[in-house]
PDB file of C-alpha atoms in Angstrom:
ATOM      1  CA  UNK Y  28     -36.756  -5.336 -58.370  1.00 92.00           C
ATOM      2  CA  UNK Y  29     -39.480  -8.409 -59.041  1.00 97.00           C
ATOM      3  CA  UNK Y  30     -43.322  -9.206 -58.902  1.00 97.00           C
ATOM      4  CA  UNK Y  31     -44.046 -12.978 -58.580  1.00 98.00           C
ATOM      5  CA  UNK Y  32     -47.406 -13.313 -60.713  1.00 98.00           C
ATOM      6  CA  UNK Y  33     -49.967 -16.082 -59.584  1.00 98.00           C
ATOM      7  CA  UNK Y  34     -48.439 -18.606 -61.739  1.00 97.00           C
ATOM      8  CA  UNK Y  35     -44.984 -18.271 -60.489  1.00 98.00           C
ATOM      9  CA  UNK Y  36     -43.383 -16.377 -63.118  1.00 98.00           C
ATOM     10  CA  UNK Y  37     -40.682 -13.272 -61.859  1.00 98.00           C
ATOM     11  CA  UNK Y  38     -41.373 -10.216 -63.501  1.00 98.00           C
ATOM     12  CA  UNK Y  39     -39.253  -7.472 -63.468  1.00 98.00           C
ATOM     13  CA  UNK Y  40     -40.464  -3.733 -62.779  1.00 98.00           C
ATOM     14  CA  UNK Y  41     -39.194  -0.153 -62.546  1.00 98.00           C
ATOM     15  CA  UNK Y  42     -41.265   2.069 -59.708  1.00 98.00           C
ATOM     16  CA  UNK Y  43     -41.572   5.700 -60.693  1.00 98.00           C
ATOM     17  CA  UNK Y  44     -42.812   7.219 -57.162  1.00 97.00           C
ATOM     18  CA  UNK Y  45     -45.261  10.309 -57.635  1.00 96.00           C
ATOM     19  CA  UNK Y  46     -45.257  12.625 -54.454  1.00 91.00           C
ATOM     20  CA  UNK Y  47     -49.241  12.485 -52.627  1.00 92.00           C
ATOM     21  CA  UNK Y  48     -50.143  10.637 -56.417  1.00 96.00           C
ATOM     22  CA  UNK Y  49     -53.457  11.921 -58.054  1.00 96.00           C
ATOM     23  CA  UNK Y  50     -53.327   8.318 -59.918  1.00 97.00           C
ATOM     24  CA  UNK Y  51     -51.077   5.063 -60.565  1.00 98.00           C
ATOM     25  CA  UNK Y  52     -50.191   3.702 -64.019  1.00 98.00           C
ATOM     26  CA  UNK Y  53     -49.697   0.486 -64.916  1.00 98.00           C
ATOM     27  CA  UNK Y  54     -46.777   0.454 -68.109  1.00 98.00           C
ATOM     28  CA  UNK Y  55     -46.837  -2.398 -70.676  1.00 98.00           C
ATOM     29  CA  UNK Y  56     -44.407  -2.590 -73.139  1.00 98.00           C
ATOM     30  CA  UNK Y  57     -44.874  -3.577 -76.915  1.00 97.00           C
ATOM     31  CA  UNK Y  58     -43.748  -7.161 -78.094  1.00 95.00           C
ATOM     32  CA  UNK Y  59     -39.649  -7.187 -78.601  1.00 91.00           C
ATOM     33  CA  UNK Y  60     -39.355  -3.599 -76.336  1.00 97.00           C
ATOM     34  CA  UNK Y  61     -38.673  -3.358 -72.162  1.00 98.00           C
ATOM     35  CA  UNK Y  62     -40.000  -1.497 -69.666  1.00 98.00           C
ATOM     36  CA  UNK Y  63     -37.392   1.076 -70.059  1.00 98.00           C
ATOM     37  CA  UNK Y  64     -39.422   1.854 -73.438  1.00 98.00           C
ATOM     38  CA  UNK Y  65     -41.616   3.946 -71.067  1.00 98.00           C
ATOM     39  CA  UNK Y  66     -38.706   5.932 -68.810  1.00 98.00           C
ATOM     40  CA  UNK Y  67     -39.099   9.163 -70.577  1.00 98.00           C
ATOM     41  CA  UNK Y  68     -42.871   8.923 -70.309  1.00 98.00           C
ATOM     42  CA  UNK Y  69     -42.868   7.807 -66.887  1.00 98.00           C
ATOM     43  CA  UNK Y  70     -40.956  10.346 -65.385  1.00 98.00           C
ATOM     44  CA  UNK Y  71     -42.934  13.500 -66.788  1.00 97.00           C
ATOM     45  CA  UNK Y  72     -46.244  11.672 -65.606  1.00 98.00           C
ATOM     46  CA  UNK Y  73     -44.486  11.793 -61.899  1.00 98.00           C
ATOM     47  CA  UNK Y  74     -44.008  15.391 -62.653  1.00 96.00           C
ATOM     48  CA  UNK Y  75     -47.568  15.721 -63.125  1.00 96.00           C
ATOM     49  CA  UNK Y  76     -48.722  13.442 -60.256  1.00 97.00           C
ATOM     50  CA  UNK Y  77     -49.135  10.004 -61.161  1.00 98.00           C
ATOM     51  CA  UNK Y  78     -46.912   7.194 -59.976  1.00 98.00           C
ATOM     52  CA  UNK Y  79     -45.964   4.221 -62.310  1.00 98.00           C
ATOM     53  CA  UNK Y  80     -45.139   0.971 -62.523  1.00 98.00           C
ATOM     54  CA  UNK Y  81     -43.471  -0.533 -65.712  1.00 98.00           C
ATOM     55  CA  UNK Y  82     -43.403  -4.112 -66.207  1.00 98.00           C
ATOM     56  CA  UNK Y  83     -41.269  -6.395 -68.414  1.00 98.00           C
ATOM     57  CA  UNK Y  84     -43.432  -9.066 -69.732  1.00 98.00           C
ATOM     58  CA  UNK Y  85     -42.643 -12.748 -69.235  1.00 98.00           C
ATOM     59  CA  UNK Y  86     -39.968 -13.591 -71.882  1.00 98.00           C
ATOM     60  CA  UNK Y  87     -38.931 -10.301 -72.356  1.00 98.00           C
ATOM     61  CA  UNK Y  88     -35.679  -8.102 -70.438  1.00 97.00           C
ATOM     62  CA  UNK Y  89     -35.237  -9.067 -66.790  1.00 98.00           C
ATOM     63  CA  UNK Y  90     -38.185 -11.376 -66.552  1.00 98.00           C
ATOM     64  CA  UNK Y  91     -38.192 -14.940 -66.316  1.00 97.00           C
ATOM     65  CA  UNK Y  92     -37.272 -16.011 -69.962  1.00 96.00           C
ATOM     66  CA  UNK Y  93     -35.605 -12.952 -70.970  1.00 96.00           C
ATOM     67  CA  UNK Y  94     -34.719 -11.040 -72.956  1.00 97.00           C
ATOM     68  CA  UNK Y  95     -36.014 -12.922 -76.135  1.00 96.00           C
ATOM     69  CA  UNK Y  96     -37.510 -15.988 -74.825  1.00 97.00           C
ATOM     70  CA  UNK Y  97     -40.470 -14.643 -76.026  1.00 97.00           C
ATOM     71  CA  UNK Y  98     -39.412 -15.036 -79.891  1.00 96.00           C
ATOM     72  CA  UNK Y  99     -40.191 -19.022 -78.670  1.00 97.00           C
ATOM     73  CA  UNK Y 100     -43.669 -18.585 -77.261  1.00 97.00           C
ATOM     74  CA  UNK Y 101     -46.746 -20.441 -78.557  1.00 97.00           C
ATOM     75  CA  UNK Y 102     -49.867 -18.022 -78.239  1.00 96.00           C
ATOM     76  CA  UNK Y 103     -50.971 -19.446 -75.376  1.00 96.00           C
ATOM     77  CA  UNK Y 104     -47.741 -18.441 -73.570  1.00 97.00           C
ATOM     78  CA  UNK Y 105     -47.963 -15.241 -74.935  1.00 97.00           C
ATOM     79  CA  UNK Y 106     -51.687 -14.959 -73.618  1.00 97.00           C
ATOM     80  CA  UNK Y 107     -50.505 -15.509 -69.929  1.00 98.00           C
ATOM     81  CA  UNK Y 108     -49.304 -12.359 -69.825  1.00 98.00           C
ATOM     82  CA  UNK Y 109     -52.072 -11.126 -68.790  1.00 98.00           C
ATOM     83  CA  UNK Y 110     -50.802 -12.460 -65.490  1.00 98.00           C
ATOM     84  CA  UNK Y 111     -48.049  -9.967 -65.336  1.00 98.00           C
ATOM     85  CA  UNK Y 112     -50.474  -7.346 -65.827  1.00 98.00           C
ATOM     86  CA  UNK Y 113     -52.345  -8.264 -62.933  1.00 98.00           C
ATOM     87  CA  UNK Y 114     -49.405  -8.878 -60.618  1.00 98.00           C
ATOM     88  CA  UNK Y 115     -48.379  -4.990 -61.390  1.00 98.00           C
ATOM     89  CA  UNK Y 116     -52.198  -3.810 -60.472  1.00 98.00           C
ATOM     90  CA  UNK Y 117     -51.745  -5.770 -57.228  1.00 98.00           C
ATOM     91  CA  UNK Y 118     -48.600  -4.313 -56.244  1.00 98.00           C
ATOM     92  CA  UNK Y 119     -50.039  -0.880 -56.472  1.00 98.00           C
ATOM     93  CA  UNK Y 120     -53.354  -1.909 -54.282  1.00 97.00           C
ATOM     94  CA  UNK Y 121     -50.569  -2.751 -52.020  1.00 96.00           C
ATOM     95  CA  UNK Y 122     -49.364   1.087 -52.623  1.00 94.00           C
ATOM     96  CA  UNK Y 123     -52.368   2.009 -51.219  1.00 94.00           C
ATOM     97  CA  UNK Y 124     -53.953   2.508 -54.891  1.00 97.00           C
ATOM     98  CA  UNK Y 125     -57.699   2.216 -55.030  1.00 97.00           C
ATOM     99  CA  UNK Y 126     -58.826   0.598 -58.531  1.00 97.00           C
ATOM    100  CA  UNK Y 127     -60.392   3.514 -59.905  1.00 95.00           C
ATOM    101  CA  UNK Y 128     -57.331   5.622 -59.619  1.00 97.00           C
ATOM    102  CA  UNK Y 129     -55.237   2.640 -61.486  1.00 98.00           C
ATOM    103  CA  UNK Y 130     -54.815   3.194 -65.159  1.00 98.00           C
ATOM    104  CA  UNK Y 131     -53.590   1.058 -67.559  1.00 98.00           C
ATOM    105  CA  UNK Y 132     -51.363   2.064 -70.626  1.00 98.00           C
ATOM    106  CA  UNK Y 133     -50.160  -0.573 -73.003  1.00 98.00           C
ATOM    107  CA  UNK Y 134     -48.508  -0.776 -76.531  1.00 98.00           C
ATOM    108  CA  UNK Y 135     -49.013  -2.918 -79.472  1.00 97.00           C
ATOM    109  CA  UNK Y 136     -49.594  -6.505 -77.497  1.00 97.00           C
ATOM    110  CA  UNK Y 137     -49.314  -4.504 -74.485  1.00 98.00           C
ATOM    111  CA  UNK Y 138     -52.275  -2.372 -75.425  1.00 98.00           C
ATOM    112  CA  UNK Y 139     -54.233  -5.580 -76.281  1.00 98.00           C
ATOM    113  CA  UNK Y 140     -53.176  -6.853 -72.520  1.00 98.00           C
ATOM    114  CA  UNK Y 141     -54.526  -3.611 -70.775  1.00 98.00           C
ATOM    115  CA  UNK Y 142     -58.038  -3.739 -72.532  1.00 98.00           C
ATOM    116  CA  UNK Y 143     -58.497  -7.658 -71.796  1.00 98.00           C
ATOM    117  CA  UNK Y 144     -57.697  -6.519 -68.180  1.00 98.00           C
ATOM    118  CA  UNK Y 145     -59.910  -3.385 -68.176  1.00 98.00           C
ATOM    119  CA  UNK Y 146     -62.892  -5.768 -69.859  1.00 97.00           C
ATOM    120  CA  UNK Y 147     -62.666  -8.458 -67.223  1.00 97.00           C
ATOM    121  CA  UNK Y 148     -62.023  -5.763 -64.377  1.00 98.00           C
ATOM    122  CA  UNK Y 149     -64.934  -3.296 -64.140  1.00 97.00           C
ATOM    123  CA  UNK Y 150     -63.233  -1.791 -61.022  1.00 97.00           C
ATOM    124  CA  UNK Y 151     -60.523  -0.219 -63.145  1.00 97.00           C
ATOM    125  CA  UNK Y 152     -61.707   2.848 -65.185  1.00 97.00           C
ATOM    126  CA  UNK Y 153     -59.428   3.757 -67.778  1.00 98.00           C
ATOM    127  CA  UNK Y 154     -57.055   2.445 -70.356  1.00 98.00           C
ATOM    128  CA  UNK Y 155     -54.924   4.218 -73.151  1.00 98.00           C
ATOM    129  CA  UNK Y 156     -53.793   2.041 -76.078  1.00 98.00           C
ATOM    130  CA  UNK Y 157     -51.114   2.748 -78.262  1.00 98.00           C
ATOM    131  CA  UNK Y 158     -51.424   0.624 -81.656  1.00 97.00           C
ATOM    132  CA  UNK Y 159     -53.640  -1.788 -80.597  1.00 96.00           C
ATOM    133  CA  UNK Y 160     -54.356  -4.920 -82.907  1.00 93.00           C
ATOM    134  CA  UNK Y 161     -57.222  -6.608 -83.478  1.00 93.00           C
ATOM    135  CA  UNK Y 162     -55.536  -9.595 -82.227  1.00 93.00           C
ATOM    136  CA  UNK Y 163     -51.935  -9.933 -81.275  1.00 93.00           C
ATOM    137  CA  UNK Y 164     -50.895 -13.603 -80.844  1.00 94.00           C
ATOM    138  CA  UNK Y 165     -54.658 -14.715 -80.189  1.00 94.00           C
ATOM    139  CA  UNK Y 166     -55.476 -11.406 -77.935  1.00 96.00           C
ATOM    140  CA  UNK Y 167     -58.408 -10.548 -79.570  1.00 96.00           C
ATOM    141  CA  UNK Y 168     -59.795  -7.438 -78.373  1.00 95.00           C
ATOM    142  CA  UNK Y 169     -63.368  -7.087 -80.375  1.00 95.00           C
ATOM    143  CA  UNK Y 170     -65.093  -9.475 -77.703  1.00 95.00           C
ATOM    144  CA  UNK Y 171     -63.342  -7.455 -75.160  1.00 96.00           C
ATOM    145  CA  UNK Y 172     -64.454  -3.973 -76.149  1.00 96.00           C
ATOM    146  CA  UNK Y 173     -67.637  -5.093 -76.232  1.00 94.00           C
ATOM    147  CA  UNK Y 174     -67.460  -5.770 -72.471  1.00 96.00           C
ATOM    148  CA  UNK Y 175     -66.476  -2.769 -71.503  1.00 97.00           C
ATOM    149  CA  UNK Y 176     -68.965  -0.669 -68.910  1.00 97.00           C
ATOM    150  CA  UNK Y 177     -70.826   2.921 -69.314  1.00 97.00           C
ATOM    151  CA  UNK Y 178     -68.459   4.259 -66.380  1.00 97.00           C
ATOM    152  CA  UNK Y 179     -65.157   3.039 -68.083  1.00 97.00           C
ATOM    153  CA  UNK Y 180     -63.234   5.278 -70.545  1.00 97.00           C
ATOM    154  CA  UNK Y 181     -60.645   3.995 -73.432  1.00 97.00           C
ATOM    155  CA  UNK Y 182     -58.255   6.330 -75.279  1.00 98.00           C
ATOM    156  CA  UNK Y 183     -56.337   5.157 -78.203  1.00 98.00           C
ATOM    157  CA  UNK Y 184     -53.676   6.004 -80.774  1.00 98.00           C
ATOM    158  CA  UNK Y 185     -52.861   4.806 -83.903  1.00 97.00           C
ATOM    159  CA  UNK Y 186     -50.585   5.751 -87.260  1.00 97.00           C
ATOM    160  CA  UNK Y 187     -51.741   5.646 -91.248  1.00 95.00           C
ATOM    161  CA  UNK Y 188     -47.797   5.441 -91.741  1.00 95.00           C
ATOM    162  CA  UNK Y 189     -48.365   1.530 -89.543  1.00 94.00           C
ATOM    163  CA  UNK Y 190     -48.628  -0.828 -91.907  1.00 93.00           C
ATOM    164  CA  UNK Y 191     -49.081  -4.479 -91.377  1.00 78.00           C
ATOM    165  CA  UNK Y 192     -50.319  -7.120 -93.497  1.00 65.00           C
ATOM    166  CA  UNK Y 193     -51.357  -5.204 -95.980  1.00 66.00           C
ATOM    167  CA  UNK Y 194     -53.680  -2.102 -94.204  1.00 80.00           C
ATOM    168  CA  UNK Y 195     -52.561   0.356 -91.749  1.00 91.00           C
ATOM    169  CA  UNK Y 196     -53.141   0.038 -88.082  1.00 94.00           C
ATOM    170  CA  UNK Y 197     -55.339   3.246 -88.084  1.00 95.00           C
ATOM    171  CA  UNK Y 198     -57.404   1.356 -90.435  1.00 94.00           C
ATOM    172  CA  UNK Y 199     -57.560  -1.355 -87.820  1.00 93.00           C
ATOM    173  CA  UNK Y 200     -58.207   0.681 -85.223  1.00 95.00           C
ATOM    174  CA  UNK Y 201     -61.000   2.552 -86.869  1.00 95.00           C
ATOM    175  CA  UNK Y 202     -62.914  -0.761 -87.299  1.00 94.00           C
ATOM    176  CA  UNK Y 203     -62.357  -2.198 -83.865  1.00 94.00           C
ATOM    177  CA  UNK Y 204     -63.450   1.135 -82.071  1.00 95.00           C
ATOM    178  CA  UNK Y 205     -66.886   0.978 -83.694  1.00 94.00           C
ATOM    179  CA  UNK Y 206     -67.357  -2.401 -80.955  1.00 95.00           C
ATOM    180  CA  UNK Y 207     -66.977  -0.294 -78.052  1.00 97.00           C
ATOM    181  CA  UNK Y 208     -70.665   0.094 -76.939  1.00 96.00           C
ATOM    182  CA  UNK Y 209     -72.019   3.503 -77.500  1.00 96.00           C
ATOM    183  CA  UNK Y 210     -72.862   4.449 -73.805  1.00 97.00           C
ATOM    184  CA  UNK Y 211     -68.787   3.928 -73.461  1.00 97.00           C
ATOM    185  CA  UNK Y 212     -66.703   7.311 -73.548  1.00 96.00           C
ATOM    186  CA  UNK Y 213     -63.866   6.473 -75.948  1.00 97.00           C
ATOM    187  CA  UNK Y 214     -61.295   8.637 -78.589  1.00 97.00           C
ATOM    188  CA  UNK Y 215     -59.162   7.518 -81.202  1.00 98.00           C
ATOM    189  CA  UNK Y 216     -56.123   9.704 -82.462  1.00 98.00           C
ATOM    190  CA  UNK Y 217     -54.783   8.710 -85.636  1.00 97.00           C
ATOM    191  CA  UNK Y 218     -51.466  10.574 -86.653  1.00 97.00           C
ATOM    192  CA  UNK Y 219     -50.364  10.730 -90.388  1.00 96.00           C
ATOM    193  CA  UNK Y 220     -46.727   9.377 -89.179  1.00 96.00           C
ATOM    194  CA  UNK Y 221     -45.259   8.362 -85.949  1.00 95.00           C
ATOM    195  CA  UNK Y 222     -44.814   4.318 -86.184  1.00 95.00           C
ATOM    196  CA  UNK Y 223     -45.999   1.841 -83.730  1.00 95.00           C
ATOM    197  CA  UNK Y 224     -46.430   1.249 -79.861  1.00 96.00           C
ATOM    198  CA  UNK Y 225     -44.251   3.431 -77.774  1.00 97.00           C
ATOM    199  CA  UNK Y 226     -42.914   5.113 -81.088  1.00 97.00           C
ATOM    200  CA  UNK Y 227     -45.961   7.334 -80.726  1.00 98.00           C
ATOM    201  CA  UNK Y 228     -45.419   8.735 -77.362  1.00 98.00           C
ATOM    202  CA  UNK Y 229     -43.726  12.236 -78.484  1.00 97.00           C
ATOM    203  CA  UNK Y 230     -46.830  12.717 -79.969  1.00 97.00           C
ATOM    204  CA  UNK Y 231     -49.204  11.251 -78.007  1.00 98.00           C
ATOM    205  CA  UNK Y 232     -47.741  12.205 -74.424  1.00 98.00           C
ATOM    206  CA  UNK Y 233     -49.412  15.642 -73.914  1.00 97.00           C
ATOM    207  CA  UNK Y 234     -52.941  13.948 -75.132  1.00 98.00           C
ATOM    208  CA  UNK Y 235     -52.022  11.148 -72.687  1.00 98.00           C
ATOM    209  CA  UNK Y 236     -51.353  13.325 -69.596  1.00 97.00           C
ATOM    210  CA  UNK Y 237     -54.656  15.660 -70.163  1.00 97.00           C
ATOM    211  CA  UNK Y 238     -56.482  12.401 -70.380  1.00 97.00           C
ATOM    212  CA  UNK Y 239     -55.062  10.985 -67.105  1.00 96.00           C
ATOM    213  CA  UNK Y 240     -55.327  14.389 -65.359  1.00 94.00           C
ATOM    214  CA  UNK Y 241     -59.375  14.491 -66.298  1.00 92.00           C
ATOM    215  CA  UNK Y 242     -59.798  10.910 -65.687  1.00 84.00           C
ATOM    216  CA  UNK Y 243     -59.165  11.557 -61.200  1.00 79.00           C
TER     217      UNK Y 243
END
């Protein structure tokens, strides 16, 4: 199954329906991964009343340019992936989802894309971020976090053992979360171990489901 973005890119997706959904999720994978990395979590979310769309970002998986075309992407081409998130949100709206019931969940570069979309679309109220980075391929989250509104909420996860460029992702997230406005509800959960992005899901899933249920 595919969606077509506003710039004409065909994006592959998996749809996980839920009976009488309480909310709707957009699942955005990390670089080098694909939509299947969300399969177990999306199944659990469906059992808890949340329908999900998991997408292959452009250059990944079964989407245009996939499965490994992203390796040759410029930063600008990676940044165009925000249009893939936009197409997924529009898909959910066509399914009847109210914007306030749409929650973005992203891993690594997908986390940065989720924050970007949340910052630019105040009608979307919630996002969950696994291993967000200060800048992935030029997608810088500090100015985006500063734009969040008082009725939006953010749940972030990081791990001390996720070490890149001489520092841990936990320390990066501790620093960047300080740029979230004081009147915006946010929580940063730091694990001692767990790795990067969707590798954190075994530890983070129950907390994410709790957040989803409290958000609707």
